[in-house]
PDB file of C-alpha atoms in Angstrom:
ATOM      1  CA  MET A   1       0.963 -11.890  30.435  1.00  0.00           C
ATOM      2  CA  LYS A   2       3.192  -8.876  31.028  1.00  0.00           C
ATOM      3  CA  GLU A   3       5.175  -9.710  27.886  1.00  0.00           C
ATOM      4  CA  ILE A   4       1.979  -9.828  25.799  1.00  0.00           C
ATOM      5  CA  LEU A   5       0.775  -6.458  27.153  1.00  0.00           C
ATOM      6  CA  ILE A   6       4.138  -4.893  26.316  1.00  0.00           C
ATOM      7  CA  ALA A   7       3.961  -6.407  22.813  1.00  0.00           C
ATOM      8  CA  VAL A   8       0.438  -5.038  22.239  1.00  0.00           C
ATOM      9  CA  PHE A   9       1.605  -1.622  23.500  1.00  0.00           C
ATOM     10  CA  LEU A  10       4.527  -1.721  21.059  1.00  0.00           C
ATOM     11  CA  LEU A  11       2.108  -2.598  18.234  1.00  0.00           C
ATOM     12  CA  LEU A  12      -0.142   0.379  19.018  1.00  0.00           C
ATOM     13  CA  VAL A  13       2.769   2.801  19.397  1.00  0.00           C
ATOM     14  CA  GLY A  14       4.309   1.428  16.197  1.00  0.00           C
ATOM     15  CA  PHE A  15       1.098   1.937  14.213  1.00  0.00           C
ATOM     16  CA  ILE A  16       0.750   5.521  15.485  1.00  0.00           C
ATOM     17  CA  LEU A  17       4.363   6.295  14.555  1.00  0.00           C
ATOM     18  CA  LEU A  18       3.900   4.739  11.085  1.00  0.00           C
ATOM     19  CA  VAL A  19       0.713   6.669  10.273  1.00  0.00           C
ATOM     20  CA  LYS A  20       1.816  10.046  11.646  1.00  0.00           C
ATOM     21  CA  GLY A  21       5.357   9.607  10.324  1.00  0.00           C
ATOM     22  CA  ALA A  22       4.034   8.983   6.809  1.00  0.00           C
ATOM     23  CA  ASP A  23       1.821  12.089   7.097  1.00  0.00           C
ATOM     24  CA  PHE A  24       4.716  14.332   8.136  1.00  0.00           C
ATOM     25  CA  PHE A  25       7.059  12.847   5.521  1.00  0.00           C
ATOM     26  CA  VAL A  26       4.546  13.431   2.716  1.00  0.00           C
ATOM     27  CA  ASP A  27       3.761  17.000   3.847  1.00  0.00           C
ATOM     28  CA  GLY A  28       7.438  17.917   4.114  1.00  0.00           C
ATOM     29  CA  SER A  29       8.417  16.279   0.835  1.00  0.00           C
ATOM     30  CA  SER A  30       5.476  17.840  -1.022  1.00  0.00           C
ATOM     31  CA  SER A  31       6.460  21.325   0.141  1.00  0.00           C
ATOM     32  CA  VAL A  32      10.083  20.789  -0.887  1.00  0.00           C
ATOM     33  CA  ALA A  33       8.974  19.572  -4.319  1.00  0.00           C
ATOM     34  CA  LYS A  34       6.664  22.560  -4.662  1.00  0.00           C
ATOM     35  CA  ARG A  35       9.482  24.968  -3.767  1.00  0.00           C
ATOM     36  CA  LEU A  36      11.575  23.319  -6.495  1.00  0.00           C
ATOM     37  CA  ARG A  37       8.644  23.883  -8.891  1.00  0.00           C
ATOM     38  CA  VAL A  38       7.921  20.182  -9.385  1.00  0.00           C
ATOM     39  CA  PRO A  39       4.359  19.838 -10.802  1.00  0.00           C
ATOM     40  CA  SER A  40       1.700  18.858  -8.258  1.00  0.00           C
ATOM     41  CA  MET A  41       0.581  15.924 -10.432  1.00  0.00           C
ATOM     42  CA  ILE A  42       4.060  14.400 -10.116  1.00  0.00           C
ATOM     43  CA  ILE A  43       4.023  15.057  -6.369  1.00  0.00           C
ATOM     44  CA  GLY A  44       0.773  13.147  -6.016  1.00  0.00           C
ATOM     45  CA  LEU A  45       1.810  10.214  -8.190  1.00  0.00           C
ATOM     46  CA  THR A  46       5.268   9.797  -6.695  1.00  0.00           C
ATOM     47  CA  ILE A  47       5.937  11.325  -3.272  1.00  0.00           C
ATOM     48  CA  VAL A  48       2.422  10.944  -1.866  1.00  0.00           C
ATOM     49  CA  ALA A  49       1.993   7.431  -3.272  1.00  0.00           C
ATOM     50  CA  MET A  50       5.379   6.421  -1.862  1.00  0.00           C
ATOM     51  CA  GLY A  51       4.493   8.075   1.429  1.00  0.00           C
ATOM     52  CA  THR A  52       1.390   5.940   1.911  1.00  0.00           C
ATOM     53  CA  SER A  53       3.511   2.851   1.153  1.00  0.00           C
ATOM     54  CA  LEU A  54       6.255   3.799   3.624  1.00  0.00           C
ATOM     55  CA  PRO A  55       4.623   1.914   6.553  1.00  0.00           C
ATOM     56  CA  GLU A  56       4.525  -1.307   4.498  1.00  0.00           C
ATOM     57  CA  CYS A  57       8.094  -0.696   3.366  1.00  0.00           C
ATOM     58  CA  ALA A  58       9.346  -0.079   6.916  1.00  0.00           C
ATOM     59  CA  VAL A  59       7.655  -3.217   8.266  1.00  0.00           C
ATOM     60  CA  SER A  60       8.676  -5.525   5.400  1.00  0.00           C
ATOM     61  CA  VAL A  61      12.315  -4.373   5.304  1.00  0.00           C
ATOM     62  CA  THR A  62      12.612  -4.608   9.104  1.00  0.00           C
ATOM     63  CA  ALA A  63      11.028  -8.075   9.021  1.00  0.00           C
ATOM     64  CA  SER A  64      13.406  -9.160   6.263  1.00  0.00           C
ATOM     65  CA  LEU A  65      16.459  -7.922   8.180  1.00  0.00           C
ATOM     66  CA  SER A  66      15.314  -9.756  11.315  1.00  0.00           C
ATOM     67  CA  ASN A  67      14.628 -12.967   9.329  1.00  0.00           C
ATOM     68  CA  ASN A  68      10.837 -12.769   9.846  1.00  0.00           C
ATOM     69  CA  ASN A  69      10.469 -13.379   6.122  1.00  0.00           C
ATOM     70  CA  SER A  70       6.890 -14.671   6.272  1.00  0.00           C
ATOM     71  CA  LEU A  71       5.859 -11.395   7.881  1.00  0.00           C
ATOM     72  CA  ALA A  72       7.532  -9.404   5.070  1.00  0.00           C
ATOM     73  CA  VAL A  73       5.572 -11.142   2.286  1.00  0.00           C
ATOM     74  CA  SER A  74       2.249 -11.444   4.118  1.00  0.00           C
ATOM     75  CA  ASN A  75       2.350  -7.758   5.131  1.00  0.00           C
ATOM     76  CA  ALA A  76       2.675  -6.560   1.529  1.00  0.00           C
ATOM     77  CA  VAL A  77       0.131  -9.054   0.124  1.00  0.00           C
ATOM     78  CA  GLY A  78      -2.262  -8.485   3.046  1.00  0.00           C
ATOM     79  CA  SER A  79      -2.038  -4.700   2.658  1.00  0.00           C
ATOM     80  CA  ASN A  80      -2.774  -4.962  -1.073  1.00  0.00           C
ATOM     81  CA  THR A  81      -5.820  -7.155  -0.468  1.00  0.00           C
ATOM     82  CA  PHE A  82      -7.039  -4.788   2.281  1.00  0.00           C
ATOM     83  CA  ASN A  83      -6.487  -1.698   0.092  1.00  0.00           C
ATOM     84  CA  LEU A  84      -8.389  -3.223  -2.796  1.00  0.00           C
ATOM     85  CA  MET A  85     -11.372  -4.775  -1.005  1.00  0.00           C
ATOM     86  CA  VAL A  86     -11.806  -2.712   2.185  1.00  0.00           C
ATOM     87  CA  VAL A  87     -10.541   0.765   1.223  1.00  0.00           C
ATOM     88  CA  CYS A  88     -12.371   0.767  -2.139  1.00  0.00           C
ATOM     89  CA  GLY A  89     -15.355  -1.082  -0.673  1.00  0.00           C
ATOM     90  CA  MET A  90     -15.738   1.391   2.208  1.00  0.00           C
ATOM     91  CA  CYS A  91     -15.432   4.374  -0.155  1.00  0.00           C
ATOM     92  CA  ALA A  92     -18.143   2.954  -2.407  1.00  0.00           C
ATOM     93  CA  LEU A  93     -20.526   2.917   0.569  1.00  0.00           C
ATOM     94  CA  PHE A  94     -20.321   6.723   0.811  1.00  0.00           C
ATOM     95  CA  ALA A  95     -20.459   7.594  -2.893  1.00  0.00           C
ATOM     96  CA  PRO A  96     -20.081   5.837  -6.267  1.00  0.00           C
ATOM     97  CA  LEU A  97     -16.369   5.293  -6.801  1.00  0.00           C
ATOM     98  CA  LEU A  98     -15.535   6.747 -10.214  1.00  0.00           C
ATOM     99  CA  VAL A  99     -12.671   5.139 -12.139  1.00  0.00           C
ATOM    100  CA  LYS A 100     -10.890   6.842 -15.020  1.00  0.00           C
ATOM    101  CA  MET A 101     -10.656   4.852 -18.252  1.00  0.00           C
ATOM    102  CA  GLU A 102      -6.885   5.395 -18.314  1.00  0.00           C
ATOM    103  CA  THR A 103      -6.646   3.654 -14.923  1.00  0.00           C
ATOM    104  CA  LEU A 104      -8.761   0.752 -16.192  1.00  0.00           C
ATOM    105  CA  LYS A 105      -6.608   0.357 -19.316  1.00  0.00           C
ATOM    106  CA  LYS A 106      -3.140   0.908 -17.834  1.00  0.00           C
ATOM    107  CA  GLU A 107      -2.644   0.915 -14.052  1.00  0.00           C
ATOM    108  CA  PHE A 108      -5.196  -1.780 -13.165  1.00  0.00           C
ATOM    109  CA  PRO A 109      -3.928  -4.470 -15.571  1.00  0.00           C
ATOM    110  CA  PHE A 110      -0.354  -3.543 -14.612  1.00  0.00           C
ATOM    111  CA  SER A 111      -1.158  -4.100 -10.926  1.00  0.00           C
ATOM    112  CA  VAL A 112      -2.563  -7.544 -11.783  1.00  0.00           C
ATOM    113  CA  ALA A 113       0.589  -8.247 -13.830  1.00  0.00           C
ATOM    114  CA  CYS A 114       2.732  -7.253 -10.815  1.00  0.00           C
ATOM    115  CA  ALA A 115       0.861  -9.718  -8.598  1.00  0.00           C
ATOM    116  CA  LEU A 116       1.304 -12.446 -11.238  1.00  0.00           C
ATOM    117  CA  LEU A 117       5.026 -11.604 -11.475  1.00  0.00           C
ATOM    118  CA  LEU A 118       5.345 -11.938  -7.689  1.00  0.00           C
ATOM    119  CA  LEU A 119       3.562 -15.291  -7.888  1.00  0.00           C
ATOM    120  CA  ILE A 120       5.874 -16.586 -10.631  1.00  0.00           C
ATOM    121  CA  LEU A 121       9.097 -15.316  -9.040  1.00  0.00           C
ATOM    122  CA  GLY A 122       8.114 -16.597  -5.597  1.00  0.00           C
ATOM    123  CA  PHE A 123       6.776 -19.972  -6.729  1.00  0.00           C
ATOM    124  CA  THR A 124       9.930 -20.650  -8.770  1.00  0.00           C
ATOM    125  CA  GLY A 125      12.263 -21.983  -6.103  1.00  0.00           C
ATOM    126  CA  MET A 126       9.825 -20.883  -3.351  1.00  0.00           C
ATOM    127  CA  LYS A 127      11.828 -17.760  -2.525  1.00  0.00           C
ATOM    128  CA  LEU A 128      12.509 -14.186  -3.580  1.00  0.00           C
ATOM    129  CA  GLY A 129      16.264 -13.864  -3.916  1.00  0.00           C
ATOM    130  CA  ARG A 130      18.401 -10.791  -4.480  1.00  0.00           C
ATOM    131  CA  LEU A 131      18.220 -11.202  -8.261  1.00  0.00           C
ATOM    132  CA  GLU A 132      14.403 -11.264  -8.162  1.00  0.00           C
ATOM    133  CA  GLY A 133      14.467  -8.191  -5.920  1.00  0.00           C
ATOM    134  CA  VAL A 134      16.664  -6.304  -8.396  1.00  0.00           C
ATOM    135  CA  ILE A 135      14.374  -7.313 -11.285  1.00  0.00           C
ATOM    136  CA  MET A 136      11.342  -5.935  -9.411  1.00  0.00           C
ATOM    137  CA  LEU A 137      13.177  -2.680  -8.593  1.00  0.00           C
ATOM    138  CA  VAL A 138      14.197  -2.205 -12.249  1.00  0.00           C
ATOM    139  CA  ILE A 139      10.565  -2.705 -13.368  1.00  0.00           C
ATOM    140  CA  PHE A 140       9.509  -0.221 -10.677  1.00  0.00           C
ATOM    141  CA  ALA A 141      12.024   2.350 -11.941  1.00  0.00           C
ATOM    142  CA  VAL A 142      10.688   1.988 -15.507  1.00  0.00           C
ATOM    143  CA  TYR A 143       7.107   2.327 -14.223  1.00  0.00           C
ATOM    144  CA  LEU A 144       8.052   5.430 -12.227  1.00  0.00           C
ATOM    145  CA  VAL A 145       9.667   7.097 -15.268  1.00  0.00           C
ATOM    146  CA  ARG A 146       6.577   6.343 -17.375  1.00  0.00           C
ATOM    147  CA  MET A 147       4.334   7.734 -14.645  1.00  0.00           C
ATOM    148  CA  ILE A 148       6.355  10.957 -14.394  1.00  0.00           C
ATOM    149  CA  LEU A 149       6.317  11.446 -18.184  1.00  0.00           C
ATOM    150  CA  SER A 150       2.555  10.843 -18.197  1.00  0.00           C
ATOM    151  CA  ALA A 151       2.126  13.333 -15.334  1.00  0.00           C
ATOM    152  CA  LYS A 152       4.122  15.985 -17.216  1.00  0.00           C
ATOM    153  CA  LYS A 153       1.909  15.527 -20.260  1.00  0.00           C
ATOM    154  CA  ALA A 154      -1.224  15.848 -18.122  1.00  0.00           C
ATOM    155  CA  ARG A 155       0.291  18.865 -16.387  1.00  0.00           C
ATOM    156  CA  ALA A 156       0.920  20.592 -19.733  1.00  0.00           C
ATOM    157  CA  ALA A 157      -2.671  19.905 -20.777  1.00  0.00           C
ATOM    158  CA  SER A 158      -4.034  21.521 -17.616  1.00  0.00           C
ATOM    159  CA  ALA A 159      -1.733  24.554 -17.520  1.00  0.00           C
ATOM    160  CA  GLY A 160      -3.102  27.493 -15.586  1.00  0.00           C
ATOM    161  CA  VAL A 161      -4.896  25.415 -12.951  1.00  0.00           C
ATOM    162  CA  GLU A 162      -4.213  26.775  -9.462  1.00  0.00           C
ATOM    163  CA  GLU A 163      -2.050  24.612  -7.206  1.00  0.00           C
ATOM    164  CA  GLU A 164      -3.558  23.260  -3.997  1.00  0.00           C
ATOM    165  CA  TYR A 165      -0.416  22.217  -2.106  1.00  0.00           C
ATOM    166  CA  GLU A 166       0.470  24.257   0.940  1.00  0.00           C
ATOM    167  CA  ILE A 167       4.094  25.393   1.018  1.00  0.00           C
ATOM    168  CA  LEU A 168       5.697  24.965   4.438  1.00  0.00           C
ATOM    169  CA  PRO A 169       8.700  26.978   5.688  1.00  0.00           C
ATOM    170  CA  VAL A 170      12.066  25.356   4.881  1.00  0.00           C
ATOM    171  CA  TRP A 171      12.852  24.643   8.545  1.00  0.00           C
ATOM    172  CA  LYS A 172       9.495  22.920   8.990  1.00  0.00           C
ATOM    173  CA  CYS A 173      10.048  20.863   5.809  1.00  0.00           C
ATOM    174  CA  ILE A 174      13.361  19.589   7.185  1.00  0.00           C
ATOM    175  CA  ILE A 175      11.814  18.721  10.568  1.00  0.00           C
ATOM    176  CA  PHE A 176       8.845  16.980   8.908  1.00  0.00           C
ATOM    177  CA  ILE A 177      11.038  14.898   6.568  1.00  0.00           C
ATOM    178  CA  ILE A 178      13.634  13.871   9.164  1.00  0.00           C
ATOM    179  CA  GLY A 179      11.065  13.407  11.937  1.00  0.00           C
ATOM    180  CA  GLY A 180       8.688  11.522   9.662  1.00  0.00           C
ATOM    181  CA  ALA A 181      11.433   9.189   8.419  1.00  0.00           C
ATOM    182  CA  ALA A 182      12.558   8.505  12.015  1.00  0.00           C
ATOM    183  CA  ALA A 183       8.970   7.800  13.135  1.00  0.00           C
ATOM    184  CA  ILE A 184       8.498   5.391  10.225  1.00  0.00           C
ATOM    185  CA  LYS A 185      11.766   3.606  11.016  1.00  0.00           C
ATOM    186  CA  PHE A 186      11.032   3.110  14.718  1.00  0.00           C
ATOM    187  CA  GLY A 187       7.354   2.426  14.035  1.00  0.00           C
ATOM    188  CA  GLY A 188       8.356  -0.422  11.727  1.00  0.00           C
ATOM    189  CA  ASP A 189      10.686  -1.828  14.393  1.00  0.00           C
ATOM    190  CA  PHE A 190       7.965  -1.689  17.066  1.00  0.00           C
ATOM    191  CA  VAL A 191       5.304  -3.280  14.851  1.00  0.00           C
ATOM    192  CA  VAL A 192       7.523  -6.188  13.798  1.00  0.00           C
ATOM    193  CA  LYS A 193       8.729  -6.831  17.357  1.00  0.00           C
ATOM    194  CA  GLY A 194       5.234  -6.557  18.837  1.00  0.00           C
ATOM    195  CA  ALA A 195       3.613  -8.710  16.137  1.00  0.00           C
ATOM    196  CA  SER A 196       6.304 -11.402  16.414  1.00  0.00           C
ATOM    197  CA  THR A 197       5.888 -11.572  20.207  1.00  0.00           C
ATOM    198  CA  VAL A 198       2.088 -11.789  19.987  1.00  0.00           C
ATOM    199  CA  ALA A 199       2.317 -14.495  17.316  1.00  0.00           C
ATOM    200  CA  ALA A 200       4.738 -16.550  19.405  1.00  0.00           C
ATOM    201  CA  SER A 201       2.682 -16.126  22.601  1.00  0.00           C
ATOM    202  CA  PHE A 202      -0.565 -17.366  21.051  1.00  0.00           C
ATOM    203  CA  GLY A 203       1.030 -19.933  18.758  1.00  0.00           C
ATOM    204  CA  LEU A 204      -0.006 -17.966  15.678  1.00  0.00           C
ATOM    205  CA  SER A 205       1.998 -17.943  12.462  1.00  0.00           C
ATOM    206  CA  GLN A 206       3.888 -14.889  11.207  1.00  0.00           C
ATOM    207  CA  THR A 207       1.833 -15.174   8.001  1.00  0.00           C
ATOM    208  CA  LEU A 208      -1.500 -14.876   9.855  1.00  0.00           C
ATOM    209  CA  ILE A 209      -0.323 -11.889  11.914  1.00  0.00           C
ATOM    210  CA  GLY A 210       1.065 -10.204   8.790  1.00  0.00           C
ATOM    211  CA  LEU A 211      -2.153 -10.710   6.797  1.00  0.00           C
ATOM    212  CA  THR A 212      -4.388  -9.355   9.565  1.00  0.00           C
ATOM    213  CA  VAL A 213      -3.044  -7.087  12.328  1.00  0.00           C
ATOM    214  CA  VAL A 214       0.049  -5.735  10.544  1.00  0.00           C
ATOM    215  CA  ALA A 215      -1.675  -5.362   7.151  1.00  0.00           C
ATOM    216  CA  LEU A 216      -4.506  -3.377   8.753  1.00  0.00           C
ATOM    217  CA  GLY A 217      -2.107  -1.141  10.682  1.00  0.00           C
ATOM    218  CA  THR A 218       0.106  -0.289   7.719  1.00  0.00           C
ATOM    219  CA  SER A 219      -2.938   0.374   5.488  1.00  0.00           C
ATOM    220  CA  LEU A 220      -4.437   2.958   7.850  1.00  0.00           C
ATOM    221  CA  PRO A 221      -3.101   5.960   5.839  1.00  0.00           C
ATOM    222  CA  GLU A 222      -4.851   4.757   2.664  1.00  0.00           C
ATOM    223  CA  LEU A 223      -8.058   3.887   4.533  1.00  0.00           C
ATOM    224  CA  VAL A 224      -8.395   7.188   6.413  1.00  0.00           C
ATOM    225  CA  THR A 225      -7.459   9.347   3.404  1.00  0.00           C
ATOM    226  CA  SER A 226      -9.815   7.543   1.030  1.00  0.00           C
ATOM    227  CA  ILE A 227     -12.811   7.619   3.409  1.00  0.00           C
ATOM    228  CA  VAL A 228     -12.338  11.360   4.029  1.00  0.00           C
ATOM    229  CA  ALA A 229     -12.164  11.924   0.257  1.00  0.00           C
ATOM    230  CA  ALA A 230     -15.315   9.848  -0.264  1.00  0.00           C
ATOM    231  CA  LYS A 231     -17.228  11.882   2.319  1.00  0.00           C
ATOM    232  CA  LYS A 232     -16.239  15.039   0.406  1.00  0.00           C
ATOM    233  CA  ASN A 233     -17.279  13.447  -2.911  1.00  0.00           C
ATOM    234  CA  GLU A 234     -13.697  13.661  -4.178  1.00  0.00           C
ATOM    235  CA  VAL A 235     -13.445   9.997  -5.109  1.00  0.00           C
ATOM    236  CA  ASP A 236     -12.544  10.108  -8.807  1.00  0.00           C
ATOM    237  CA  MET A 237      -8.881   9.253  -8.124  1.00  0.00           C
ATOM    238  CA  ALA A 238      -9.456   6.870  -5.183  1.00  0.00           C
ATOM    239  CA  VAL A 239      -9.164   3.639  -7.173  1.00  0.00           C
ATOM    240  CA  GLY A 240      -6.120   4.955  -9.040  1.00  0.00           C
ATOM    241  CA  ASN A 241      -4.431   5.801  -5.736  1.00  0.00           C
ATOM    242  CA  VAL A 242      -5.160   2.342  -4.293  1.00  0.00           C
ATOM    243  CA  VAL A 243      -3.962   0.581  -7.452  1.00  0.00           C
ATOM    244  CA  GLY A 244      -0.812   2.735  -7.503  1.00  0.00           C
ATOM    245  CA  SER A 245      -0.129   1.941  -3.845  1.00  0.00           C
ATOM    246  CA  ASN A 246      -0.526  -1.785  -4.578  1.00  0.00           C
ATOM    247  CA  ILE A 247       2.021  -1.548  -7.389  1.00  0.00           C
ATOM    248  CA  PHE A 248       4.451   0.223  -5.045  1.00  0.00           C
ATOM    249  CA  ASN A 249       3.943  -2.434  -2.343  1.00  0.00           C
ATOM    250  CA  ILE A 250       4.884  -5.298  -4.653  1.00  0.00           C
ATOM    251  CA  LEU A 251       7.646  -3.811  -6.792  1.00  0.00           C
ATOM    252  CA  LEU A 252       9.259  -1.355  -4.340  1.00  0.00           C
ATOM    253  CA  VAL A 253       8.552  -2.821  -0.892  1.00  0.00           C
ATOM    254  CA  LEU A 254       9.214  -6.491  -1.656  1.00  0.00           C
ATOM    255  CA  GLY A 255      11.898  -5.537  -4.182  1.00  0.00           C
ATOM    256  CA  ILE A 256      13.891  -3.704  -1.496  1.00  0.00           C
ATOM    257  CA  ALA A 257      13.211  -6.369   1.166  1.00  0.00           C
ATOM    258  CA  SER A 258      14.339  -9.286  -1.026  1.00  0.00           C
ATOM    259  CA  ALA A 259      17.336  -7.360  -2.409  1.00  0.00           C
ATOM    260  CA  ILE A 260      18.530  -6.834   1.180  1.00  0.00           C
ATOM    261  CA  SER A 261      17.798 -10.355   2.409  1.00  0.00           C
ATOM    262  CA  PRO A 262      16.343 -13.287   0.394  1.00  0.00           C
ATOM    263  CA  ILE A 263      12.730 -14.050   1.395  1.00  0.00           C
ATOM    264  CA  THR A 264      11.595 -17.653   1.725  1.00  0.00           C
ATOM    265  CA  PHE A 265       8.118 -18.390   0.344  1.00  0.00           C
ATOM    266  CA  LEU A 266       5.551 -20.656   2.009  1.00  0.00           C
ATOM    267  CA  MET A 267       2.686 -22.354   0.147  1.00  0.00           C
ATOM    268  CA  GLU A 268       0.354 -20.102   2.162  1.00  0.00           C
ATOM    269  CA  ASN A 269       2.008 -17.082   0.522  1.00  0.00           C
ATOM    270  CA  VAL A 270       1.379 -18.572  -2.927  1.00  0.00           C
ATOM    271  CA  ILE A 271      -2.310 -19.155  -2.137  1.00  0.00           C
ATOM    272  CA  ASP A 272      -2.704 -15.608  -0.765  1.00  0.00           C
ATOM    273  CA  ILE A 273      -1.161 -14.093  -3.913  1.00  0.00           C
ATOM    274  CA  ILE A 274      -3.513 -16.170  -6.114  1.00  0.00           C
ATOM    275  CA  ILE A 275      -6.451 -14.847  -4.048  1.00  0.00           C
ATOM    276  CA  LEU A 276      -5.097 -11.293  -4.490  1.00  0.00           C
ATOM    277  CA  VAL A 277      -4.994 -11.784  -8.277  1.00  0.00           C
ATOM    278  CA  VAL A 278      -8.574 -13.150  -8.338  1.00  0.00           C
ATOM    279  CA  MET A 279      -9.883 -10.285  -6.175  1.00  0.00           C
ATOM    280  CA  SER A 280      -8.046  -7.744  -8.339  1.00  0.00           C
ATOM    281  CA  VAL A 281      -9.756  -9.121 -11.459  1.00  0.00           C
ATOM    282  CA  ILE A 282     -13.165  -9.033  -9.720  1.00  0.00           C
ATOM    283  CA  VAL A 283     -12.753  -5.357  -8.736  1.00  0.00           C
ATOM    284  CA  TRP A 284     -11.423  -4.579 -12.226  1.00  0.00           C
ATOM    285  CA  LEU A 285     -14.587  -6.102 -13.778  1.00  0.00           C
ATOM    286  CA  PHE A 286     -16.804  -4.198 -11.315  1.00  0.00           C
ATOM    287  CA  ALA A 287     -15.117  -0.931 -12.269  1.00  0.00           C
ATOM    288  CA  TRP A 288     -15.054  -1.674 -16.009  1.00  0.00           C
ATOM    289  CA  SER A 289     -18.821  -2.322 -16.247  1.00  0.00           C
ATOM    290  CA  LYS A 290     -19.877   1.313 -15.680  1.00  0.00           C
ATOM    291  CA  GLU A 291     -16.512   3.037 -15.079  1.00  0.00           C
ATOM    292  CA  LYS A 292     -17.443   3.175 -11.397  1.00  0.00           C
ATOM    293  CA  ILE A 293     -17.891   0.980  -8.345  1.00  0.00           C
ATOM    294  CA  GLU A 294     -21.364   1.342  -6.808  1.00  0.00           C
ATOM    295  CA  ARG A 295     -22.550   0.721  -3.234  1.00  0.00           C
ATOM    296  CA  LYS A 296     -23.847  -2.821  -3.887  1.00  0.00           C
ATOM    297  CA  GLU A 297     -20.497  -3.783  -5.420  1.00  0.00           C
ATOM    298  CA  GLY A 298     -18.707  -2.220  -2.428  1.00  0.00           C
ATOM    299  CA  ILE A 299     -20.796  -4.400  -0.100  1.00  0.00           C
ATOM    300  CA  ILE A 300     -19.883  -7.506  -2.130  1.00  0.00           C
ATOM    301  CA  MET A 301     -16.185  -6.574  -1.884  1.00  0.00           C
ATOM    302  CA  LEU A 302     -16.409  -6.181   1.910  1.00  0.00           C
ATOM    303  CA  ILE A 303     -18.222  -9.525   2.230  1.00  0.00           C
ATOM    304  CA  LEU A 304     -15.534 -11.234   0.128  1.00  0.00           C
ATOM    305  CA  TYR A 305     -12.842  -9.748   2.382  1.00  0.00           C
ATOM    306  CA  VAL A 306     -14.617 -10.978   5.534  1.00  0.00           C
ATOM    307  CA  ALA A 307     -14.834 -14.463   3.969  1.00  0.00           C
ATOM    308  CA  TYR A 308     -11.107 -14.295   3.198  1.00  0.00           C
ATOM    309  CA  MET A 309     -10.351 -13.289   6.812  1.00  0.00           C
ATOM    310  CA  ILE A 310     -12.362 -16.259   8.086  1.00  0.00           C
ATOM    311  CA  TYR A 311     -10.479 -18.560   5.705  1.00  0.00           C
ATOM    312  CA  ILE A 312      -6.976 -17.453   6.788  1.00  0.00           C
ATOM    313  CA  CYS A 313      -7.937 -17.705  10.476  1.00  0.00           C
ATOM    314  CA  VAL A 314      -9.212 -21.300  10.237  1.00  0.00           C
ATOM    315  CA  ARG A 315      -6.735 -22.757   7.725  1.00  0.00           C
TER     316      ARG A 315
END
């Protein structure tokens, strides 16, 4: 019993470190980029998007290094499913979730393609080896370059718009970046150790823990940020941010994890990725119909996620 309590404590501490560490890292990095006169659009699409994916990255890489490979895959896939169905669904409850046509035509289908790529690479040989990891990282690099070029073009079109990023003192930037990175590192260690202990104690699989507890914990930054934005009626970029984060989680997070240590696939992982693809298409169709996701569609998305949770708990 004592061991379980310690494990749960580690989980909670790990989640807090991951969320706050990501916040500090993003704030510090954004200020540095601003001081170097990097456009705010690029900051949002790169540093901030990476920052919200840092918890998933920390957990998956740590899990891969400690041979908890099922946790590495299920964390990334579970976080993507949670981001898509719960984060977007919750936001739609507060206000209609507007989706830009460019997101519907480019980022959304690309995120579905990334999930299909993960399915193909993982199902072939039932593992993600170092070669597959490198392939995913190369695709991510190409995507990042395209995103930066697109951001520069958008930046040029909106020249003269006042910047909204707060510039921190240099010393505070350094503390935020180093401290945030350290918090993310140790938070990832604590979450993986705590989750593994809880799973072993209750006879639960690493996959189940990764899809539920760990996925929820590492998706907290996206959930909190998106709900706050929805309450302020600043939801036009919410779907784009979630889709971008999902792309990062597959290409960057699992790319790094598998490049460091090959990840063995289970049939459960294959099924979960297929479900992710199906749910992605459903949300895509919801958004495409009126270029927004309304409250009733948000409720349907939340119901589908609850049904999925019930399925993975009883299977």
